[in-house]
mmCIF file of C-alpha atoms in Angstrom:
data_model
loop_
_atom_site.group_PDB
_atom_site.id
_atom_site.type_symbol
_atom_site.label_atom_id
_atom_site.label_comp_id
_atom_site.label_asym_id
_atom_site.label_seq_id
_atom_site.Cartn_x
_atom_site.Cartn_y
_atom_site.Cartn_z
ATOM 1 C CA MET A 14 -78.905 5.211 -34.567
ATOM 2 C CA SER A 15 -80.539 8.569 -34.967
ATOM 3 C CA GLY A 16 -82.991 10.215 -37.275
ATOM 4 C CA PHE A 17 -86.722 10.426 -37.743
ATOM 5 C CA GLU A 18 -88.967 7.484 -37.055
ATOM 6 C CA ILE A 19 -92.249 7.162 -38.900
ATOM 7 C CA GLU A 20 -94.663 4.643 -37.454
ATOM 8 C CA ARG A 21 -98.316 3.775 -37.316
ATOM 9 C CA LYS A 22 -99.942 2.170 -34.296
ATOM 10 C CA PHE A 23 -102.935 -0.203 -34.070
ATOM 11 C CA LEU A 24 -104.900 -2.142 -31.505
ATOM 12 C CA VAL A 25 -104.684 -5.923 -31.916
ATOM 13 C CA ASN A 26 -107.579 -8.365 -32.167
ATOM 14 C CA GLY A 27 -107.139 -11.892 -30.812
ATOM 15 C CA SER A 28 -103.856 -13.713 -30.244
ATOM 16 C CA ALA A 29 -103.014 -15.006 -33.754
ATOM 17 C CA TYR A 30 -99.933 -12.766 -33.741
ATOM 18 C CA LYS A 31 -98.254 -15.200 -31.333
ATOM 19 C CA GLN A 32 -98.416 -18.046 -33.858
ATOM 20 C CA GLU A 33 -97.366 -15.747 -36.717
ATOM 21 C CA ALA A 34 -94.357 -14.286 -34.867
ATOM 22 C CA PHE A 35 -90.867 -15.232 -36.007
ATOM 23 C CA HIS A 36 -89.303 -13.867 -32.793
ATOM 24 C CA HIS A 37 -90.301 -12.527 -29.381
ATOM 25 C CA SER A 38 -88.481 -10.912 -26.470
ATOM 26 C CA ARG A 39 -89.255 -9.527 -23.027
ATOM 27 C CA ILE A 40 -88.821 -5.778 -22.561
ATOM 28 C CA LYS A 41 -88.518 -3.701 -19.407
ATOM 29 C CA GLN A 42 -88.379 0.047 -19.869
ATOM 30 C CA GLY A 43 -88.439 3.140 -17.744
ATOM 31 C CA TYR A 44 -88.428 6.863 -18.333
ATOM 32 C CA ILE A 45 -85.790 9.166 -16.910
ATOM 33 C CA CYS A 46 -87.768 12.090 -18.279
ATOM 34 C CA SER A 47 -91.116 12.330 -20.087
ATOM 35 C CA SER A 48 -92.667 15.734 -20.590
ATOM 36 C CA HIS A 49 -93.902 17.945 -23.418
ATOM 37 C CA GLY A 50 -93.729 14.991 -25.816
ATOM 38 C CA ARG A 51 -90.012 14.504 -25.232
ATOM 39 C CA THR A 52 -88.711 11.354 -23.581
ATOM 40 C CA VAL A 53 -85.470 9.877 -22.317
ATOM 41 C CA ARG A 54 -85.991 6.137 -21.998
ATOM 42 C CA VAL A 55 -83.890 3.224 -20.750
ATOM 43 C CA ARG A 56 -84.796 -0.212 -22.110
ATOM 44 C CA LEU A 57 -83.634 -3.708 -21.254
ATOM 45 C CA ARG A 58 -84.501 -6.207 -23.992
ATOM 46 C CA ASP A 59 -83.365 -9.744 -23.249
ATOM 47 C CA CYS A 60 -79.556 -9.400 -23.142
ATOM 48 C CA GLN A 61 -79.333 -5.904 -24.668
ATOM 49 C CA ALA A 62 -79.900 -2.434 -23.270
ATOM 50 C CA PHE A 63 -80.542 0.940 -24.898
ATOM 51 C CA LEU A 64 -80.789 4.598 -23.990
ATOM 52 C CA THR A 65 -83.248 6.402 -26.265
ATOM 53 C CA ILE A 66 -84.120 10.060 -26.631
ATOM 54 C CA LYS A 67 -87.273 10.988 -28.550
ATOM 55 C CA GLY A 68 -88.539 14.400 -29.581
ATOM 56 C CA PRO A 69 -92.173 15.473 -29.790
ATOM 57 C CA SER A 70 -94.405 13.890 -32.438
ATOM 58 C CA ASP A 71 -95.645 15.835 -35.432
ATOM 59 C CA GLU A 72 -99.288 16.967 -35.535
ATOM 60 C CA LYS A 73 -100.440 13.552 -36.873
ATOM 61 C CA GLY A 74 -98.511 11.659 -34.216
ATOM 62 C CA MET A 75 -96.749 9.645 -36.915
ATOM 63 C CA SER A 76 -93.209 11.101 -37.075
ATOM 64 C CA ARG A 77 -90.699 12.147 -34.465
ATOM 65 C CA TYR A 78 -86.942 12.463 -33.963
ATOM 66 C CA GLU A 79 -85.277 9.496 -32.272
ATOM 67 C CA PHE A 80 -81.726 8.935 -31.029
ATOM 68 C CA GLU A 81 -80.793 5.510 -29.683
ATOM 69 C CA LYS A 82 -77.542 4.225 -28.230
ATOM 70 C CA GLU A 83 -76.743 0.723 -27.015
ATOM 71 C CA ILE A 84 -75.494 0.630 -23.427
ATOM 72 C CA SER A 85 -74.452 -2.204 -21.143
ATOM 73 C CA CYS A 86 -77.061 -4.085 -19.119
ATOM 74 C CA GLU A 87 -75.274 -2.944 -15.963
ATOM 75 C CA GLU A 88 -75.596 0.690 -17.060
ATOM 76 C CA ALA A 89 -79.304 0.128 -17.781
ATOM 77 C CA GLU A 90 -79.895 -1.307 -14.300
ATOM 78 C CA GLN A 91 -78.156 1.729 -12.781
ATOM 79 C CA LEU A 92 -80.249 4.112 -14.918
ATOM 80 C CA PHE A 93 -83.485 2.412 -13.841
ATOM 81 C CA ARG A 94 -82.799 3.903 -10.393
ATOM 82 C CA LEU A 95 -83.171 7.379 -11.932
ATOM 83 C CA CYS A 96 -86.451 6.614 -13.700
ATOM 84 C CA GLU A 97 -89.783 8.193 -12.942
ATOM 85 C CA PRO A 98 -92.215 5.837 -11.150
ATOM 86 C CA GLY A 99 -93.886 3.197 -13.313
ATOM 87 C CA ILE A 100 -91.964 0.618 -15.318
ATOM 88 C CA ILE A 101 -93.329 -0.731 -18.606
ATOM 89 C CA ASP A 102 -93.180 -4.535 -18.814
ATOM 90 C CA LYS A 103 -94.121 -6.248 -22.075
ATOM 91 C CA THR A 104 -93.333 -8.994 -24.552
ATOM 92 C CA ARG A 105 -92.643 -7.868 -28.111
ATOM 93 C CA TYR A 106 -93.551 -10.222 -30.953
ATOM 94 C CA LEU A 107 -92.155 -9.639 -34.457
ATOM 95 C CA VAL A 108 -94.541 -10.521 -37.286
ATOM 96 C CA LYS A 109 -93.654 -10.247 -40.977
ATOM 97 C CA SER A 110 -96.376 -8.880 -43.279
ATOM 98 C CA GLY A 111 -95.449 -8.189 -46.878
ATOM 99 C CA GLN A 112 -92.285 -6.080 -46.900
ATOM 100 C CA HIS A 113 -92.760 -4.877 -43.317
ATOM 101 C CA THR A 114 -92.341 -6.228 -39.818
ATOM 102 C CA PHE A 115 -95.003 -5.441 -37.243
ATOM 103 C CA GLU A 116 -93.898 -5.126 -33.624
ATOM 104 C CA VAL A 117 -96.712 -6.420 -31.421
ATOM 105 C CA ASP A 118 -96.454 -5.500 -27.747
ATOM 106 C CA GLU A 119 -98.368 -7.497 -25.141
ATOM 107 C CA PHE A 120 -98.333 -5.555 -21.874
ATOM 108 C CA TYR A 121 -98.229 -6.848 -18.288
ATOM 109 C CA GLY A 122 -98.804 -5.409 -14.830
ATOM 110 C CA ASP A 123 -101.128 -2.397 -14.740
ATOM 111 C CA ASN A 124 -101.319 -2.496 -18.557
ATOM 112 C CA GLU A 125 -102.386 -6.161 -18.690
ATOM 113 C CA GLY A 126 -104.892 -6.806 -21.467
ATOM 114 C CA LEU A 127 -103.518 -4.149 -23.809
ATOM 115 C CA VAL A 128 -101.928 -5.348 -27.059
ATOM 116 C CA ILE A 129 -100.639 -2.804 -29.585
ATOM 117 C CA ALA A 130 -98.970 -3.299 -32.984
ATOM 118 C CA GLU A 131 -96.655 -0.794 -34.647
ATOM 119 C CA VAL A 132 -95.187 -0.713 -38.121
ATOM 120 C CA GLU A 133 -92.245 1.515 -39.049
ATOM 121 C CA LEU A 134 -92.354 3.154 -42.450
ATOM 122 C CA LYS A 135 -89.918 5.015 -44.684
ATOM 123 C CA ALA A 136 -92.562 7.606 -45.623
ATOM 124 C CA GLU A 137 -95.896 8.601 -44.094
ATOM 125 C CA ASP A 138 -97.771 7.542 -47.227
ATOM 126 C CA GLU A 139 -95.891 4.257 -47.717
ATOM 127 C CA PRO A 140 -98.318 1.401 -48.400
ATOM 128 C CA PHE A 141 -98.197 -1.729 -46.238
ATOM 129 C CA THR A 142 -100.117 -4.958 -45.824
ATOM 130 C CA LYS A 143 -102.061 -5.264 -42.576
ATOM 131 C CA PRO A 144 -102.101 -8.704 -40.950
ATOM 132 C CA ASP A 145 -105.578 -10.058 -40.100
ATOM 133 C CA PHE A 146 -105.099 -9.373 -36.376
ATOM 134 C CA ILE A 147 -104.772 -5.602 -36.889
ATOM 135 C CA GLY A 148 -107.670 -3.616 -35.432
ATOM 136 C CA LYS A 149 -108.442 0.053 -34.939
ATOM 137 C CA GLU A 150 -105.698 2.549 -35.756
ATOM 138 C CA VAL A 151 -104.552 4.585 -32.736
ATOM 139 C CA THR A 152 -101.661 6.504 -34.323
ATOM 140 C CA GLY A 153 -101.402 9.875 -32.612
ATOM 141 C CA ASP A 154 -103.583 8.867 -29.653
ATOM 142 C CA ARG A 155 -101.244 9.718 -26.795
ATOM 143 C CA ARG A 156 -103.029 7.346 -24.398
ATOM 144 C CA TYR A 157 -101.216 4.515 -26.200
ATOM 145 C CA TYR A 158 -97.713 5.994 -25.881
ATOM 146 C CA ASN A 159 -95.623 3.900 -23.497
ATOM 147 C CA SER A 160 -94.628 7.051 -21.610
ATOM 148 C CA HIS A 161 -98.340 7.801 -21.059
ATOM 149 C CA LEU A 162 -99.140 4.191 -20.071
ATOM 150 C CA ARG A 163 -96.557 4.543 -17.323
ATOM 151 C CA ASN A 164 -98.555 7.402 -15.722
ATOM 152 C CA ASN A 165 -102.055 6.388 -16.742
ATOM 153 C CA PRO A 166 -102.073 2.599 -17.107
ATOM 154 C CA TYR A 167 -104.670 0.694 -19.055
ATOM 155 C CA CYS A 168 -106.253 -0.764 -15.876
ATOM 156 C CA ARG A 169 -107.442 2.728 -14.869
ATOM 157 C CA TRP A 170 -109.085 3.640 -18.178
ATOM 158 C CA ALA A 171 -112.474 2.078 -17.411
ATOM 159 C CA SER A 172 -112.763 4.069 -14.199
ATOM 160 C CA GLN A 173 -111.933 7.241 -16.132
ATOM 161 C CA SER A 174 -114.442 6.483 -18.925
ATOM 162 C CA GLU A 175 -111.605 6.301 -21.463
ATOM 163 C CA ASP A 176 -112.797 3.261 -23.380
ATOM 164 C CA PRO A 177 -109.943 2.287 -25.723
ATOM 165 C CA SER A 178 -112.232 0.818 -28.400
#
C-alpha cells in the first residue's frame, strides 16, 4: 500500500473504548530511521509484520506520504536489530463510530498511561462522528508521534513541564 494518509489524532478519556472495541491486537514497533519528519518503521502486529516508510507531515500535521509493505515475522525480528533505541509497545483497539473506525492505542513501558485515538479520513474536511471517549485533539502535536515517544517517552513529560492536557 502506498499513498497519502490523512488522519486526526485525539487524547482518550476513560476506558470505555475497551468495551466498544470490535478487535484488539498487540503491537511492537521500532524505527530504523526517524529524522526530519521522515521515518522507516518496522512493526510486528500479532502474527503479521510490516515495513513502513513515511514522509514529513504537512503544515497541519494531518497528511503525509506513506508506503507500507508486509514482510515476514522473521524479517521483522531481524530488522528490530537495526532499530534506533526505544521500542514502542502498545495494544491497538478498533472502535467503529459512524462510517469510520477509530484506532485507539494504549501504550506500555515508558509510555504507560498514554492513550491516543486516530481516525483515518479520505479528505481533511471529511466529517466524522466522535465517540464519547474522545478528548482533546492533538493532531500535528509532534510529542504524540510514535517516533517522538520513542525518544521522549510520556513518563518524562512531567519532569520537562510538558503537560499533555
